[in-house]
Short mmCIF file of C-alpha atoms in Angstrom, two decimals:
data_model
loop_
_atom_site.label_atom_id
_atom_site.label_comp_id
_atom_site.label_asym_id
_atom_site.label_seq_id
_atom_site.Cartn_x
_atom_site.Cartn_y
_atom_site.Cartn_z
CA UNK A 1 -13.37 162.31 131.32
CA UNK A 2 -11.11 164.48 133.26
CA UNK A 3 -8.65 163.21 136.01
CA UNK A 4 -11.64 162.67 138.57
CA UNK A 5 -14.03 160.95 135.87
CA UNK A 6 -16.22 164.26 135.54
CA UNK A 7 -16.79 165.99 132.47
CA UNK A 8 -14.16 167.49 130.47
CA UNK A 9 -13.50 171.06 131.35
CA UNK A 10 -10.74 173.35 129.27
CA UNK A 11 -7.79 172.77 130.57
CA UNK A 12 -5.95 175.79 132.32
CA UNK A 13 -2.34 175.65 133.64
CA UNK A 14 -0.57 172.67 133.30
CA UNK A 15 1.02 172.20 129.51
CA UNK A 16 -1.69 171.00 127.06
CA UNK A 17 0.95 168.12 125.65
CA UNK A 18 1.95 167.40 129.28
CA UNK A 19 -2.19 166.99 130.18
CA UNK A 20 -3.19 165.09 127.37
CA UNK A 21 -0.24 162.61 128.27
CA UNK A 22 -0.73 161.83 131.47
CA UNK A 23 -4.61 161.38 130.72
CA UNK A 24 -3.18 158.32 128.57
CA UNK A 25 -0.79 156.56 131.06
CA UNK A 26 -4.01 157.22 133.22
CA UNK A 27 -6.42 155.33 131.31
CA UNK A 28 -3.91 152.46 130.70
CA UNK A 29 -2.87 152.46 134.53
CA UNK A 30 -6.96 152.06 134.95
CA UNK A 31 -7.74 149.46 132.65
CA UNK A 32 -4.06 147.14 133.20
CA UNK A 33 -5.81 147.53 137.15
CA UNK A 34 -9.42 146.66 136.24
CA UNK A 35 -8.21 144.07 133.83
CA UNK A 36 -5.96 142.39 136.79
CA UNK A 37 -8.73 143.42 139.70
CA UNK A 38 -11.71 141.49 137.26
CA UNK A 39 -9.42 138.85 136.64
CA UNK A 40 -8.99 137.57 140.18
CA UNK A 41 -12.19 138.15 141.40
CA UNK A 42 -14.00 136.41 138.20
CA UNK A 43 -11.87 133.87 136.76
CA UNK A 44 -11.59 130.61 138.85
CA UNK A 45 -7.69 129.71 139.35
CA UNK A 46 -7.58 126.14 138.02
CA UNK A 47 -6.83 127.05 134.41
CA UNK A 48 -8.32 123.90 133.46
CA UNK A 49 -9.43 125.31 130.15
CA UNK A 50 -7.83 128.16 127.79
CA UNK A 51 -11.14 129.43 127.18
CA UNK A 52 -13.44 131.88 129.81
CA UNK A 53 -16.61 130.11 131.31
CA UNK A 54 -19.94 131.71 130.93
CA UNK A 55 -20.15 132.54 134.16
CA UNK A 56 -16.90 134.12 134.42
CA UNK A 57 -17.74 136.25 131.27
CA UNK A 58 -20.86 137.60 132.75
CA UNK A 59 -18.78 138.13 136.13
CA UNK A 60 -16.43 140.04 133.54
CA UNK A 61 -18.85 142.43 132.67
CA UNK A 62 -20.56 143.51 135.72
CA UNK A 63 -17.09 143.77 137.67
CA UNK A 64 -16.28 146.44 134.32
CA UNK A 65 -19.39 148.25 135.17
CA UNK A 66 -19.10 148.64 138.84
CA UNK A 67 -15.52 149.54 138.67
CA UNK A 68 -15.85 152.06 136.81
CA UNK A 69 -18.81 153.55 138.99
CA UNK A 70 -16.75 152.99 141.80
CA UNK A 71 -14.04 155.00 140.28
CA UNK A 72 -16.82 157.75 139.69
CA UNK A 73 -17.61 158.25 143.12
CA UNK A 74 -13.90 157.61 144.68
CA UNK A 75 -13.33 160.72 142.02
CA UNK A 76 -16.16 163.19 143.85
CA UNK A 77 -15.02 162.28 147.05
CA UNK A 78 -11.85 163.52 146.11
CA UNK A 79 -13.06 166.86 144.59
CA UNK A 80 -14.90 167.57 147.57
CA UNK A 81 -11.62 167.40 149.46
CA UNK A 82 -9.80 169.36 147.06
CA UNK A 83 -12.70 171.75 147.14
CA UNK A 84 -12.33 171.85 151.07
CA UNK A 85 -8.68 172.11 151.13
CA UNK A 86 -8.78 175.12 149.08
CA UNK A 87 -11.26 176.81 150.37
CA UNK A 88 -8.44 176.67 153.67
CA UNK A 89 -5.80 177.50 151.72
CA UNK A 90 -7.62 180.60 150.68
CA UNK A 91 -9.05 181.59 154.36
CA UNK A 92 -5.56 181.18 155.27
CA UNK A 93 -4.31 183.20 152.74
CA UNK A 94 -6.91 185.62 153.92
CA UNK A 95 -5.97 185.97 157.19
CA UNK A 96 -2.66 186.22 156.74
CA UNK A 97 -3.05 189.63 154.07
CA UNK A 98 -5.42 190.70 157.09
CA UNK A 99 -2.99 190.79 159.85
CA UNK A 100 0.13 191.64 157.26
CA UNK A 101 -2.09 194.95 156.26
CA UNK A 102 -1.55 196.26 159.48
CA UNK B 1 -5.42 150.34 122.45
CA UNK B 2 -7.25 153.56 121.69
CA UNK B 3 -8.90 155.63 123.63
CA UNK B 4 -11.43 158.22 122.80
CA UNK B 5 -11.65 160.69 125.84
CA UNK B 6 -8.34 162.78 124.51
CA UNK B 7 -8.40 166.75 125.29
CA UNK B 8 -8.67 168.58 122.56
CA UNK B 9 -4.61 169.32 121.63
CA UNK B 10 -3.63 172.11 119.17
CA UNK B 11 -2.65 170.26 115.86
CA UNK B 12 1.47 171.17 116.11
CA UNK B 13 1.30 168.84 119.44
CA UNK B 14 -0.64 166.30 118.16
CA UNK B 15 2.64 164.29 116.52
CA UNK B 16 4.75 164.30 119.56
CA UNK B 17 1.64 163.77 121.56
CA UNK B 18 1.39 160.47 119.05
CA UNK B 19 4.86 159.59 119.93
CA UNK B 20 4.53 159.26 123.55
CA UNK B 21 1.14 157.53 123.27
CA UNK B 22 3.59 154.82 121.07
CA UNK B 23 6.29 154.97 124.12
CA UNK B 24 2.82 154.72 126.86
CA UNK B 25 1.94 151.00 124.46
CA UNK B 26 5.43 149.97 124.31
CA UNK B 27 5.84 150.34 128.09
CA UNK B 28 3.05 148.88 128.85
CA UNK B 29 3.71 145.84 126.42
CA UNK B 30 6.39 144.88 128.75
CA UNK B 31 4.71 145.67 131.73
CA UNK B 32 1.61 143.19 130.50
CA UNK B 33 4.24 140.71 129.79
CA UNK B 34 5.76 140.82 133.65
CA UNK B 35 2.34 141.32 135.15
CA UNK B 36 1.53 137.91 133.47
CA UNK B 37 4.24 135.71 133.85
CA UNK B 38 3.72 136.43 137.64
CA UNK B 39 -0.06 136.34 137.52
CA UNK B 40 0.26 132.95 136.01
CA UNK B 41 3.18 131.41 138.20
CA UNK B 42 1.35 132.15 141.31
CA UNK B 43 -1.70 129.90 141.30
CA UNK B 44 -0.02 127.28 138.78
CA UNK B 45 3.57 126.76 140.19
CA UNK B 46 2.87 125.75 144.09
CA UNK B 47 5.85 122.83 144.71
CA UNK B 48 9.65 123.05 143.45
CA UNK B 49 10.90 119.46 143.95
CA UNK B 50 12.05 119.56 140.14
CA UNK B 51 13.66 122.21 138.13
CA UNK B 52 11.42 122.52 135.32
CA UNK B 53 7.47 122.95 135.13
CA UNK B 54 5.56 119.32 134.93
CA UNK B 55 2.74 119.27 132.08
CA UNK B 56 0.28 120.00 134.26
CA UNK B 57 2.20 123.64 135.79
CA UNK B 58 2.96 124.08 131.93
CA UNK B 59 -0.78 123.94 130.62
CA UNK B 60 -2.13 125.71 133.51
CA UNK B 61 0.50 128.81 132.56
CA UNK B 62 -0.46 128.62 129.00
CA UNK B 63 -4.24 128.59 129.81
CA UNK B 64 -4.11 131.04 132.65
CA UNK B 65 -2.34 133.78 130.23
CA UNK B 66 -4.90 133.06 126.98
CA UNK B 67 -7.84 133.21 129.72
CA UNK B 68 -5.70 136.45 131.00
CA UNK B 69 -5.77 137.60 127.52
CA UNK B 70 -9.42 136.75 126.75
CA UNK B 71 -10.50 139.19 129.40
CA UNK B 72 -8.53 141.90 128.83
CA UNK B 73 -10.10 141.73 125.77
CA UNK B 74 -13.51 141.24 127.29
CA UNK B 75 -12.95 144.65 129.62
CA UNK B 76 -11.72 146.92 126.56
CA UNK B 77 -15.35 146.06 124.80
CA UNK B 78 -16.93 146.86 128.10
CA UNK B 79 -14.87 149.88 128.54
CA UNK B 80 -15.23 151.36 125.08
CA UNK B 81 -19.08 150.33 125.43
CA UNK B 82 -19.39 152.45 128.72
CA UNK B 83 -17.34 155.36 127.75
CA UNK B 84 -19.05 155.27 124.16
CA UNK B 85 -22.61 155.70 126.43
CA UNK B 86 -21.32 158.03 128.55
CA UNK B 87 -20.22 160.39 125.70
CA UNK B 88 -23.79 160.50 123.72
CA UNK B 89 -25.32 160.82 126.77
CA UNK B 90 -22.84 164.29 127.46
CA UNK B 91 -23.80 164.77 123.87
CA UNK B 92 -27.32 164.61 124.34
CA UNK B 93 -27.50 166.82 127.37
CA UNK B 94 -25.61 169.56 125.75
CA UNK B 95 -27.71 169.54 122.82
CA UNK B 96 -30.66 169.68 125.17
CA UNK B 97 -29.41 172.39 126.86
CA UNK B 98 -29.46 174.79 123.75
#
């Protein structure tokens, strides 16, 4: 899983140490906030017991699953954009070699 | 914690890429251990007429953080479940593709 949750592609510029890295701290910054995000939404705040209920195990599970699909589509959304904001950035850059051709 | 989606690195970065992974789990050992303490104080400790935590506060904290714990624990085998499926099912379709 890359940075938006797609498939892996070879990486290009940045440093290959410097990539893999930062994939890490991202995967524990996403499961330390779907561990905290599942836990306030699932688990009743009483504390009566140490242990999880039943129902707050099976809340547990489908919270895991539709984070994570949420996370899939907030990540398309946000290659669209980048896709978008390129493609102005390059009819820009366009334009700009146009008129400075003159 | 280990995770399976790691680029392929060449092998002369792989120990220093080890090393930070060990400085990434140290950080976030500490940062678990704030993150609780205040996740647990919050719903347990609501009145401050004495100075130290009543039985009650106390066994609420305690059973708040192994409940904390519990589903952390819970989420990694859901995680590692989903990202196991999604990687035979990348598997699969490249195979198919040949």
């Amino acid at each position: 899983m890359n940075f938006f949750g797609q498939k892996e592609e070879q990486p290009k510029g940045p440093d290959p140490l410097f990539a893999a890295t930062t994939e890490m701290e991202m995967y524990t910054d996403l499961f330390n906030k779907m561990a905290s995000t599942c836990f306030s939404k699932c688990a009743s705040q009483k504390h009566k017991e140490p242990d999880l209920a039943l129902g707050e195990m099976s809340c547990t599970d489908r919270c895991v699953a539709k984070y994570l699909e949420a996370q899939e589509k907030v990540g398309m959304v946000l290659q669209r954009a980048n896709e978008v904001q390129a493609k102005q950035a390059q009819a820009l850059a366009d334009m700009q070699n146009a008129l400075g051709g003159r | 914690m280990s995770m399976e989606g790691i680029p392929n690195l060449p092998p002369h970065l792989q120990g220093e890429f080890m090393r930070n992974l060990e400085n990434i789990q140290m950080k976030d050992s500490l940062r678990l251990y704030n993150h609780l303490v205040q996740t647990c104080f919050t719903p347990c400790v609501t009145s401050f007429r004495s100075k130290s935590l009543d039985k009650y506060e106390t066994s609420c904290v305690e059973h708040c953080a192994e409940r904390y714990i519990k589903m952390t624990q819970r989420v990694g085998l859901r995680f590692a479940e989903s990202q196991a499926l999604q990687q035979k099912r990348a598997a699969e379709a490249a195979a198919g593709g040949k």
